Coordinates of C-alpha atoms in Angstrom, one line a residue:
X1 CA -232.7 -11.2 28.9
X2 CA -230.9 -14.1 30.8
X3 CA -227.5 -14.1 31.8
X4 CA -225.4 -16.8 33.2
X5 CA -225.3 -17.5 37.2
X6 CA -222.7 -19.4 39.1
X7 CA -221.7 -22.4 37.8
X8 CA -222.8 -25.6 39.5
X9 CA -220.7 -28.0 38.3
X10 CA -218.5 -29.9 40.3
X11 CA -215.5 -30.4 38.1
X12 CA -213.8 -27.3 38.6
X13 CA -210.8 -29.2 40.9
X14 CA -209.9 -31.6 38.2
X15 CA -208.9 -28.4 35.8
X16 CA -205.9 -28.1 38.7
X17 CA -204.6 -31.8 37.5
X18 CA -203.8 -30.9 34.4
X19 CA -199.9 -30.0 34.4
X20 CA -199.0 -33.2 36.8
X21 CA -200.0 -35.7 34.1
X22 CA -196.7 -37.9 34.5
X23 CA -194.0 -39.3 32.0
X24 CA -194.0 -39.9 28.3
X25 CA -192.1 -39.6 25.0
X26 CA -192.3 -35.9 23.5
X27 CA -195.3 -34.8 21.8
X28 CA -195.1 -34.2 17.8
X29 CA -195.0 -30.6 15.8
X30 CA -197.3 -28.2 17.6
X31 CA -200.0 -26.6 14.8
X32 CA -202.1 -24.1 15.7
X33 CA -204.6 -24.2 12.8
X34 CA -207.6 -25.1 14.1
X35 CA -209.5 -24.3 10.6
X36 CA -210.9 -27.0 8.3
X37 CA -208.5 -25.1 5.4
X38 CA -205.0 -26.9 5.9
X39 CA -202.1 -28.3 4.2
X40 CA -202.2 -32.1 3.1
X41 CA -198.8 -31.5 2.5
X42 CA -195.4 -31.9 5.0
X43 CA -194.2 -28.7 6.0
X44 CA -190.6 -27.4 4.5
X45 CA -187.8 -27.6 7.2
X46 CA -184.5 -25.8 7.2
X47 CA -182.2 -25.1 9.9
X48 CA -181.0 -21.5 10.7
X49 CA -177.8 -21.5 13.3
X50 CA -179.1 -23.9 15.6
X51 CA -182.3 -23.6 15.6
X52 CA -185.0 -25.7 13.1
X53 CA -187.7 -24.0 11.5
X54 CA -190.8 -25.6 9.8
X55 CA -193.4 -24.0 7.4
X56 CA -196.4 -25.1 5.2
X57 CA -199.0 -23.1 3.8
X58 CA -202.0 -23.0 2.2
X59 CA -203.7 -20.2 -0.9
X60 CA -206.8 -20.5 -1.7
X61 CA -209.6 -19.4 -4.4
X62 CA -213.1 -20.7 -3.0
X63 CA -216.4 -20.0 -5.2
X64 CA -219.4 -20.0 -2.7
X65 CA -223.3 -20.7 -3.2
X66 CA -225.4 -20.1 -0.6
X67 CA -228.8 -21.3 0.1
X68 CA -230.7 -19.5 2.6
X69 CA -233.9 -21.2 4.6
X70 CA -234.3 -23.2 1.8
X71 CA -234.1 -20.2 -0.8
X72 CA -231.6 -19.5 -3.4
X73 CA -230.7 -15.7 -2.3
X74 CA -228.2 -14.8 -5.4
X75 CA -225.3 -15.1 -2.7
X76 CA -222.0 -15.9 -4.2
X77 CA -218.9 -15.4 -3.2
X78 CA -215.8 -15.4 -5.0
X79 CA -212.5 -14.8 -2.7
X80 CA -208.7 -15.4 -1.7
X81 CA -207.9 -17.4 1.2
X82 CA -204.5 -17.7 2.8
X83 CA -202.8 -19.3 5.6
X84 CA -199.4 -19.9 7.0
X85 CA -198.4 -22.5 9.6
X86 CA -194.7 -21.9 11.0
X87 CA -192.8 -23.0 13.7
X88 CA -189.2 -22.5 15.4
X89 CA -187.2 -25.0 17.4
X90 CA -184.3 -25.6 19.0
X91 CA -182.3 -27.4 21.2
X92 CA -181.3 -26.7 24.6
X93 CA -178.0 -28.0 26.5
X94 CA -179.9 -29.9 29.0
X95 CA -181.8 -31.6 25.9
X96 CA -185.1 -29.3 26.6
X97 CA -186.4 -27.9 23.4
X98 CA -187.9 -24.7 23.4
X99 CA -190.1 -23.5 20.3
X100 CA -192.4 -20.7 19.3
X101 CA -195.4 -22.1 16.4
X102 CA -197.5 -19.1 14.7
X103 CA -200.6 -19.7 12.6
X104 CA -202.7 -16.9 10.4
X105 CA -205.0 -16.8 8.0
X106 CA -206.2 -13.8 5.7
X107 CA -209.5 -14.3 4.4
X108 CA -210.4 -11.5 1.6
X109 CA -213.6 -12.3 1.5
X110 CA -213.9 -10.5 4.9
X111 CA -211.1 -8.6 5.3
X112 CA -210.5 -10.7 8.3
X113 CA -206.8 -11.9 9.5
X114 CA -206.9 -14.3 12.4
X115 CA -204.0 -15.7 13.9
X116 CA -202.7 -18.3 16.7
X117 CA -199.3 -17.9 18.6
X118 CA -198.0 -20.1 21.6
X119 CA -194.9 -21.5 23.1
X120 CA -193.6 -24.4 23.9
X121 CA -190.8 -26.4 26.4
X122 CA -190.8 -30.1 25.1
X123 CA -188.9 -32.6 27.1
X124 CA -188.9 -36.3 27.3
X125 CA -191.6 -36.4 29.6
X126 CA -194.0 -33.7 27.4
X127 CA -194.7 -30.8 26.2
X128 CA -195.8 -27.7 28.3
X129 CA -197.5 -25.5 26.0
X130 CA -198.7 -21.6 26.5
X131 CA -200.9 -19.0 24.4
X132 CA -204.1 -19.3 21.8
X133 CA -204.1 -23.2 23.0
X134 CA -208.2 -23.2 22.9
X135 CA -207.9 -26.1 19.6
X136 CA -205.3 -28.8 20.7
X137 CA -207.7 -30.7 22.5
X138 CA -210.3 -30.8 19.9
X139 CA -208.0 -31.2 17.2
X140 CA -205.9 -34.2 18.8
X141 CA -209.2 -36.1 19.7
X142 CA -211.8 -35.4 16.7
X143 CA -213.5 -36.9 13.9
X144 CA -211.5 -36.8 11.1
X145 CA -211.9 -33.6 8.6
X146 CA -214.1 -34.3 5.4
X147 CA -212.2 -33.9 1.9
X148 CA -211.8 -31.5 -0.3
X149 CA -214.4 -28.0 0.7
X150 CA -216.8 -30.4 2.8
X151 CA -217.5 -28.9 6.7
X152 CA -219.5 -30.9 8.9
X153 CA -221.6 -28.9 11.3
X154 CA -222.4 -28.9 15.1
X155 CA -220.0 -32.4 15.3
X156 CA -218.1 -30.8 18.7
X157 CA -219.5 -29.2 21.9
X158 CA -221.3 -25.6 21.7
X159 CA -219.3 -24.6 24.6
X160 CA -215.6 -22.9 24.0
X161 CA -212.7 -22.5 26.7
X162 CA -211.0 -18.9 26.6
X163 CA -208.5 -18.6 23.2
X164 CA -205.6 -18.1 25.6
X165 CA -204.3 -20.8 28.0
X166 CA -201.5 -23.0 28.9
X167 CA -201.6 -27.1 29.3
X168 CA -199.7 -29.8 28.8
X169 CA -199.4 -33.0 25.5
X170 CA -197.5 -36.2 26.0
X171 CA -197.3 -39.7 24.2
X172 CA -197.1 -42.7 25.9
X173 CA -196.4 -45.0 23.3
X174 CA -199.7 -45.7 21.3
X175 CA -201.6 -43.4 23.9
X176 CA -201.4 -39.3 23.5
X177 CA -202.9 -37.1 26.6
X178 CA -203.5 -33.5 26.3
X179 CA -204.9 -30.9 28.7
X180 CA -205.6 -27.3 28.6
X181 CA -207.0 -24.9 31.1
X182 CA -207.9 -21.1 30.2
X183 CA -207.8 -17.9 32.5
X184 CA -211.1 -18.6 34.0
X185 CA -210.5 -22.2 35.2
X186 CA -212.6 -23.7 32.3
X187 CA -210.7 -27.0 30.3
X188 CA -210.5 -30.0 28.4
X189 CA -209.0 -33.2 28.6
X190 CA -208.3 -35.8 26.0
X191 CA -206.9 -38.6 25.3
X192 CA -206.0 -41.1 22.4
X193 CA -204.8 -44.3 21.5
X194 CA -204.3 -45.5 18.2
X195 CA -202.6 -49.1 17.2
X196 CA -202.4 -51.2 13.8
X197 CA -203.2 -54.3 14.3
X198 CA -202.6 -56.5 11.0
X199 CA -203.7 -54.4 7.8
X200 CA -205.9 -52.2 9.6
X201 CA -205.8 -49.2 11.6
X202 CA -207.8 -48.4 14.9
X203 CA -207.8 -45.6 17.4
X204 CA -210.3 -44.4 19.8
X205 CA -210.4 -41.3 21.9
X206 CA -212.2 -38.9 24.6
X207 CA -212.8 -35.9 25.8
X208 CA -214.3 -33.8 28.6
X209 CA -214.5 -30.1 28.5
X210 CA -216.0 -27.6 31.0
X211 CA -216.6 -24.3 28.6
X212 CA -218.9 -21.4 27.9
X213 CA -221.4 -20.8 25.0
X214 CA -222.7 -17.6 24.1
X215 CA -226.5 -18.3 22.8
X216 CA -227.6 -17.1 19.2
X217 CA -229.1 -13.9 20.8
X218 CA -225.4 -12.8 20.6
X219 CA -226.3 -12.2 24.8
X220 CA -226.7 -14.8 26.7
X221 CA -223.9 -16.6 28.5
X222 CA -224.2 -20.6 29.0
X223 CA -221.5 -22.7 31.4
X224 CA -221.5 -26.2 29.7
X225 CA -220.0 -29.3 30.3
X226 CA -219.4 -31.9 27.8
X227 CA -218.3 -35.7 27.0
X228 CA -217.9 -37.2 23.8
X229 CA -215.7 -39.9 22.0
X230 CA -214.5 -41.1 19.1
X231 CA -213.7 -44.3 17.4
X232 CA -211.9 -44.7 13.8
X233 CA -210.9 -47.7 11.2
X234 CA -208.8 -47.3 8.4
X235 CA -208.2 -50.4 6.1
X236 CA -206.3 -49.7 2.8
X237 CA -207.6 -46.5 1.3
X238 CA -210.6 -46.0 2.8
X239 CA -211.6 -44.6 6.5
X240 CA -214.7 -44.8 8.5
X241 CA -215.5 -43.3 12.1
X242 CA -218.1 -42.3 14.4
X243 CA -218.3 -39.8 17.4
X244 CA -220.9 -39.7 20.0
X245 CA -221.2 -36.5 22.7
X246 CA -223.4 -35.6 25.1
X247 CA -223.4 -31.5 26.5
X248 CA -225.1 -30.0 29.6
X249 CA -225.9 -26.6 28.7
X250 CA -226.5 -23.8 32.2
X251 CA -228.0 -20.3 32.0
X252 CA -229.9 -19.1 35.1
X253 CA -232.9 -21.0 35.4
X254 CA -232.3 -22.3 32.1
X255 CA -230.8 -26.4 32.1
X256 CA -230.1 -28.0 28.6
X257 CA -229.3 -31.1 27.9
X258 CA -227.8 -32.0 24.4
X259 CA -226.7 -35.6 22.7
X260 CA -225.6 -36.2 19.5
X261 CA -224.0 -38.9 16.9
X262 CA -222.0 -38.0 13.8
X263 CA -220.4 -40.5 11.5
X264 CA -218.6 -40.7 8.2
X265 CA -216.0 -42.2 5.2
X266 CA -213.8 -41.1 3.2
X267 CA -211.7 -42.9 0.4
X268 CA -209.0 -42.3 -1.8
X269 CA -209.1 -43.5 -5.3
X270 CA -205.6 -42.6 -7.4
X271 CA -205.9 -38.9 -7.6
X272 CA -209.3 -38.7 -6.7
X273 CA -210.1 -38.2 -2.9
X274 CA -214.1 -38.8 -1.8
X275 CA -215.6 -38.3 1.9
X276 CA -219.5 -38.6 3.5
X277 CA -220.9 -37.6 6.6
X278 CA -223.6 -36.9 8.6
X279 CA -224.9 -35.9 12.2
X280 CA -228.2 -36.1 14.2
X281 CA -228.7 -34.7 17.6
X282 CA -231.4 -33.1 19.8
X283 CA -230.8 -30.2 22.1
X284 CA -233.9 -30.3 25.0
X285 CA -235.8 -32.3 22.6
X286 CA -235.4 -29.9 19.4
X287 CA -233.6 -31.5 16.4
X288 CA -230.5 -30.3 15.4
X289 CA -228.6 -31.7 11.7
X290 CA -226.1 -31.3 9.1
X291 CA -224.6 -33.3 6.3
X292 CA -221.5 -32.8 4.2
X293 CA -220.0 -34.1 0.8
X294 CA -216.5 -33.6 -0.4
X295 CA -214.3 -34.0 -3.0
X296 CA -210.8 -33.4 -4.2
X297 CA -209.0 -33.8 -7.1
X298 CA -204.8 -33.8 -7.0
X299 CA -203.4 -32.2 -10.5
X300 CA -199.7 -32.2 -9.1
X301 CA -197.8 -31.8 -5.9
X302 CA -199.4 -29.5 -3.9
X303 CA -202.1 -28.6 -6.1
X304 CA -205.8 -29.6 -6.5
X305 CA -209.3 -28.5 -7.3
X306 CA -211.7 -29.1 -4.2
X307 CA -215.5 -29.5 -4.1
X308 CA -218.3 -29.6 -1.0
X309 CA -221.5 -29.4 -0.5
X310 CA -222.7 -28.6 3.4
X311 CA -226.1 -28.7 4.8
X312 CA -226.9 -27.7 8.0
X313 CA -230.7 -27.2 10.4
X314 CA -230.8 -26.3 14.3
X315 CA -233.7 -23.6 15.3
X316 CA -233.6 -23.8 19.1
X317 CA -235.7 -21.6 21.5
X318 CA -236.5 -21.2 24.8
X319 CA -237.8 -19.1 27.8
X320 CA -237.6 -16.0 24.7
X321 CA -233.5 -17.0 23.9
X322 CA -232.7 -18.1 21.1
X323 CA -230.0 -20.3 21.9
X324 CA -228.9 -22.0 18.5
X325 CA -230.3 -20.2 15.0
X326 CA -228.7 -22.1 11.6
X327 CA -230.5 -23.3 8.4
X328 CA -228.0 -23.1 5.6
X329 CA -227.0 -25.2 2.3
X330 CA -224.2 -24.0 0.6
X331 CA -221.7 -25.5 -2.3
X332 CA -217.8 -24.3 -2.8
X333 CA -215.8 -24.9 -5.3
X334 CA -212.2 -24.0 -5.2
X335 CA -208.8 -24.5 -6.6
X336 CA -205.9 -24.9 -3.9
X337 CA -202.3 -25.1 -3.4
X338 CA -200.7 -26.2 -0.5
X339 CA -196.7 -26.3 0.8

């Protein structure tokens, strides 16, 4: 049994830097859901006294097949799956605005209720933002999500900073920086920028994060650093990006080196909604894939019937750890509404 030694990476320091990134415009609506389930729809806002409150939703009825190393097992699951995004704001004297945003998500299937809470101080220059912060970073600089029940695996970083934290989110005109450090000095960084330019859409972004992965064998502790980047084009309807990574992966003795590429489309066609992707990579030599499909159909406002189909293959061992262990094909079908 291996178990992580001192790190020996050099980037601890630059976690330090993250609260003195300098002047911008306030950052948008903080959300907290970090799941692939979430509303396409804007969130209700009403005022109460002087404060302004915001809250979408999603419920949802999912209808699972699941294909097992390559065998049909009989394993279907039939389930309700809710969440609730909210958020409370107001306005200080000074022009500060102070909020508190809540996400949660019941899943019957198994019994599980997760949630997210943090709070915020947004001012002209930014936003300082405090509590289960782990997904801004990821979610501000990522490939965009698939349509409809579609779930592309392994297209972000093994390695995971600490749910709670505190960082900082800022826009700069077409550029948005974000930052997050956890309890244990682990981080990420990101940045954006995103311009039209004519009758098409751009935006590129990046991010750095020094995390921890805990291997397959449910033991094993790895300190990881990682790189990756994304660039996007939207023209009419349709979307089409690409994100490359590369992840250093530490354990003892043990040194990993992953890279990977994941790409995709998606399209909108009247009510109908399409998306594709895939992703290749190799962790120490050893392949590691997944491929998604998705599809959604809009009946009215709110409400629509969602398809996917997800494939996904990484068997990775070494000195007796098995670090990653996934070979799964599964399709969903599922009606939705979302406020």
């Amino acid at each position: 049994m291996m178990t992580s030694g001192p790190s020996r990476f050099p980037w601890h320091p630059l976690a330090v830097g993250v609260i003195a990134l300098s002047a911008g415009s306030a950052q948008a609506q903080v959300s907290l859901n970090y799941d692939s389930l979430s509303s396409f729809e804007e969130p209700l806002a009403f005022e109460i006294g002087e404060a302004t409150v915001l809250v979408g939703g999603v419920v949802d009825v999912p209808v699972k097949l699941t294909v097992d190393d390559s065998v049909f097992d009989g394993d279907v699951d039939v389930s309700l799956v809710t969440n609730l995004d909210f958020s409370v704001e107001m306005q200080l004297a000074n022009r500060w605005n102070v909020g508190l945003a809540y996400f949660g998500q019941y899943d019957e299937n198994t019994r599980d209720y997760d949630d997210n809470v943090a709070g915020f101080v947004r001012t002209s220059w930014g936003s300082l933002i405090g509590g289960n912060v782990d997904g801004l970073v990821r979610e501000a600089t990522r490939r965009r999500r698939g349509v409809g029940n579609a779930d592309l695996a392994f297209d972000d970083f093994y390695g995971r900073i600490n749910r709670w934290g505190g960082g900082y989110s800022g826009r700069f005109g077409p550029t948005t920086l974000t930052g997050i450090v956890d309890g244990d000095g682990r981080f990420e960084l990101g940045a954006q920028f995103q311009r039209p330019v004519g009758h098409k859409d751009y935006r590129v972004a990046t991010r750095v994060a020094r995390a921890r992965y805990l291997a397959a064998d449910g033991v094993t502790d790895f300190d990881t650093i990682g790189v990756g980047a994304v660039g996007e084009f939207v023209y009419g309807s349709s979307l089409f990006d690409l994100g490359l990574g590369y992840e250093n992966l530490q354990a003892g003795a043990i040194d990993l080196d992953r890279w990977y590429v994941s790409g995709g489309a998606q399209t909108k066609i009247g009510v109908l909604s399409l998306s594709a992707a895939g992703h290749y990579g190799e962790l120490d030599g050893t392949s590691e894939s997944s491929a998604s499909l998705g599809v959604r159909y809009d009946i009215a406002r709110g409400l629509s019937t969602n398809v996917g189909v997800n494939a996904r293959k990484a068997q990775v061992a070494r000195d007796g750890i098995s670090v990653v262990d996934e070979d799964e094909t599964s399709a969903t079908a599922s009606v939705r509404y979302s406020f």
